[in-house]
Amino acid sequence: MSEDYIVTENMTVGYGKVPLIARIEIHVKRGQIVTLIGPNGAGKSTILKSIIRQMDLLKGAVYLDHASMKDMTEKQIARRMSVLMTERIRPELMTCEDVVATGRYPYTGRLGILNQEDHEKVREAMELVHAADLGKRDFMEISDGQKQRVLLARAICQEPEAIVLDEPTSFLDIRHKLELLTILKNLVREKQVAVLLSLHELDLAQKLSDYIVCVNGDTIERCGTPEEIFTSTYITQLYGISKGSYHAELGCLEMEPVKGKPEVFVIGGNGSGIPVYRKLQRRGIPFAAGILHENDIDYPVAKALAAEVVSEAPFELIKDETYERAAALLTSCGQVICCLKDFGPVNEKNRRLAELGRSREKFI
């Protein structure tokens, strides 16, 4: 296991002389992605800005490869760590290639003249982020997604051993979010770069990160692996979710269920019922769902959105009493929607439920 590359030691951050968060202990190894999550205004950006020296520390220290950053020059830091923050830069009359080339300045002489090796590093970085075709275009005339790729190329061009990013996906659409994070993950895997970033998208943080740091109020509330942090109970607590719910199984948020007596009974399973549950919720129609095994992918969404769910233990044959409860609930509903086309032996009683709904002429 590699040693820690970025280390904060008893760090306190804040504005002016007013402390915001104290006793910050963060460790990032090479080949590892550590992600800060937490509510808006919790202080994630303040922590990152303090680490990269955009803001003064109120207490404590930051170490980069065992060296205290307060004793390092800007050029020494730039050769070890690159930065991609949320502030949108506005370079005047610069091509994308010019912007990427600024990442080589820590290695150039006083005049900032690039040699052949520097130009090759610029080209390689732009190819790595799929931005080679943007080289001669004006940086201010390309899309936000393209700008973010160019800025990532600039960061890569520095040949850093660490990268700090503040909400790098904030201005990106789905495609460009995935592209940027895939590039970042490959960089970590292939170059063994240490990455520290903040993210708002919990689903991406859960999939991307090796380690999670939870920022809440005036403290680092919890640290751990994604498996330890992303539980429905804890994420609900961290973000103070009171409307709707978070489901760790799917890494997603769901709206509140529609209150009232169920009007529709949905027979689903294996993901078939999920779009129906969400459609009924959007239309304000209270519904019941069943019979779902509690390890079925439909189950957490049904639990979040349905007025009532009839369920069975994982891998068990559906019991007679479970079927009777579901049949009574189906009969009380005005309509039935069956999302299943095939019924296996474990699911036989759902086939009987579907036949009951059809016999009562409740199918829609």
Short mmCIF file of N, CA and C in Angstrom, two decimals, residues 89 91-103 114 122-123 125-126 129-155 157:
data_model
loop_
_atom_site.label_atom_id
_atom_site.label_comp_id
_atom_site.label_asym_id
_atom_site.label_seq_id
_atom_site.Cartn_x
_atom_site.Cartn_y
_atom_site.Cartn_z
N ILE A 89 -12.63 30.37 -15.38
CA ILE A 89 -11.59 31.29 -15.84
C ILE A 89 -12.02 31.92 -17.16
N PRO A 91 -9.83 33.47 -19.88
CA PRO A 91 -8.61 33.92 -20.57
C PRO A 91 -8.95 34.67 -21.84
N GLU A 92 -8.32 35.79 -22.03
CA GLU A 92 -8.60 36.62 -23.21
C GLU A 92 -7.72 36.18 -24.39
N LEU A 93 -8.35 35.95 -25.52
CA LEU A 93 -7.66 35.66 -26.77
C LEU A 93 -6.69 34.49 -26.66
N MET A 94 -7.10 33.45 -25.94
CA MET A 94 -6.28 32.26 -25.82
C MET A 94 -6.97 31.07 -26.47
N THR A 95 -6.23 30.30 -27.25
CA THR A 95 -6.78 29.07 -27.79
C THR A 95 -6.78 28.01 -26.69
N CYS A 96 -7.49 26.93 -26.95
CA CYS A 96 -7.52 25.84 -25.98
C CYS A 96 -6.11 25.28 -25.75
N GLU A 97 -5.34 25.22 -26.83
CA GLU A 97 -3.96 24.73 -26.70
C GLU A 97 -3.14 25.66 -25.82
N ASP A 98 -3.37 26.98 -25.94
CA ASP A 98 -2.67 27.95 -25.09
C ASP A 98 -3.00 27.71 -23.61
N VAL A 99 -4.28 27.46 -23.33
CA VAL A 99 -4.72 27.25 -21.95
C VAL A 99 -4.05 25.99 -21.38
N VAL A 100 -4.06 24.91 -22.15
CA VAL A 100 -3.42 23.68 -21.69
C VAL A 100 -1.94 23.89 -21.46
N ALA A 101 -1.31 24.66 -22.34
CA ALA A 101 0.13 24.88 -22.25
C ALA A 101 0.55 25.60 -20.97
N THR A 102 -0.37 26.35 -20.36
CA THR A 102 -0.02 27.02 -19.10
C THR A 102 0.33 26.01 -18.01
N GLY A 103 -0.14 24.77 -18.18
CA GLY A 103 0.23 23.73 -17.23
C GLY A 103 1.70 23.37 -17.25
N LEU A 114 8.09 27.31 -24.22
CA LEU A 114 7.96 25.86 -24.24
C LEU A 114 8.92 25.24 -25.25
N VAL A 122 1.73 18.73 -23.93
CA VAL A 122 0.45 19.40 -24.19
C VAL A 122 -0.40 18.54 -25.12
N ARG A 123 0.23 18.05 -26.19
CA ARG A 123 -0.51 17.22 -27.15
C ARG A 123 -1.03 15.95 -26.50
N ALA A 125 -1.69 15.39 -23.33
CA ALA A 125 -2.76 15.68 -22.37
C ALA A 125 -4.08 15.94 -23.09
N MET A 126 -4.04 16.66 -24.19
CA MET A 126 -5.28 16.96 -24.92
C MET A 126 -5.86 15.70 -25.55
N VAL A 129 -7.76 13.58 -22.88
CA VAL A 129 -9.11 14.02 -22.50
C VAL A 129 -10.02 14.20 -23.72
N HIS A 130 -9.58 13.67 -24.86
CA HIS A 130 -10.37 13.74 -26.10
C HIS A 130 -10.67 15.18 -26.51
N ALA A 131 -9.63 16.02 -26.43
CA ALA A 131 -9.80 17.44 -26.78
C ALA A 131 -8.80 17.88 -27.85
N ALA A 132 -8.18 16.92 -28.55
CA ALA A 132 -7.17 17.27 -29.54
C ALA A 132 -7.74 18.14 -30.65
N ASP A 133 -9.01 17.93 -31.00
CA ASP A 133 -9.63 18.69 -32.08
C ASP A 133 -9.97 20.12 -31.68
N LEU A 134 -9.82 20.45 -30.39
CA LEU A 134 -10.17 21.79 -29.91
C LEU A 134 -8.96 22.73 -29.87
N GLY A 135 -7.77 22.21 -30.16
CA GLY A 135 -6.53 22.95 -29.93
C GLY A 135 -6.51 24.38 -30.43
N LYS A 136 -6.97 24.63 -31.66
CA LYS A 136 -6.87 25.97 -32.25
C LYS A 136 -8.11 26.83 -32.01
N ARG A 137 -9.09 26.28 -31.32
CA ARG A 137 -10.31 27.05 -31.08
C ARG A 137 -10.16 27.99 -29.89
N ASP A 138 -10.86 29.13 -29.94
CA ASP A 138 -10.86 30.10 -28.84
C ASP A 138 -11.51 29.44 -27.61
N PHE A 139 -10.81 29.48 -26.50
CA PHE A 139 -11.31 28.84 -25.28
C PHE A 139 -12.68 29.37 -24.87
N MET A 140 -12.93 30.67 -25.10
CA MET A 140 -14.19 31.27 -24.65
C MET A 140 -15.36 30.92 -25.57
N GLU A 141 -15.10 30.25 -26.68
CA GLU A 141 -16.17 29.96 -27.63
C GLU A 141 -16.59 28.49 -27.62
N ILE A 142 -16.05 27.70 -26.69
CA ILE A 142 -16.43 26.28 -26.63
C ILE A 142 -17.41 26.06 -25.49
N SER A 143 -18.04 24.89 -25.43
CA SER A 143 -19.06 24.60 -24.44
C SER A 143 -18.45 24.38 -23.06
N ASP A 144 -19.30 24.38 -22.02
CA ASP A 144 -18.82 24.16 -20.66
C ASP A 144 -18.15 22.80 -20.52
N GLY A 145 -18.75 21.78 -21.14
CA GLY A 145 -18.17 20.45 -21.07
C GLY A 145 -16.80 20.40 -21.72
N GLN A 146 -16.65 21.07 -22.86
CA GLN A 146 -15.35 21.13 -23.54
C GLN A 146 -14.33 21.91 -22.70
N LYS A 147 -14.78 23.01 -22.09
CA LYS A 147 -13.88 23.80 -21.24
C LYS A 147 -13.36 22.95 -20.08
N GLN A 148 -14.24 22.17 -19.48
CA GLN A 148 -13.81 21.37 -18.34
C GLN A 148 -12.78 20.32 -18.77
N ARG A 149 -12.95 19.77 -19.98
CA ARG A 149 -11.97 18.80 -20.49
C ARG A 149 -10.63 19.49 -20.74
N VAL A 150 -10.68 20.70 -21.28
CA VAL A 150 -9.45 21.44 -21.54
C VAL A 150 -8.73 21.77 -20.23
N LEU A 151 -9.48 22.18 -19.23
CA LEU A 151 -8.88 22.50 -17.93
C LEU A 151 -8.30 21.26 -17.26
N LEU A 152 -8.96 20.13 -17.46
CA LEU A 152 -8.41 18.88 -16.94
C LEU A 152 -7.11 18.54 -17.67
N ALA A 153 -7.08 18.79 -18.99
CA ALA A 153 -5.85 18.58 -19.75
C ALA A 153 -4.72 19.46 -19.21
N ARG A 154 -5.06 20.70 -18.87
CA ARG A 154 -4.05 21.60 -18.30
C ARG A 154 -3.50 21.03 -16.99
N ALA A 155 -4.42 20.49 -16.16
CA ALA A 155 -4.00 19.90 -14.89
C ALA A 155 -3.10 18.68 -15.12
N CYS A 157 -1.30 18.13 -17.74
CA CYS A 157 -0.08 18.60 -18.39
C CYS A 157 1.00 18.99 -17.37
#
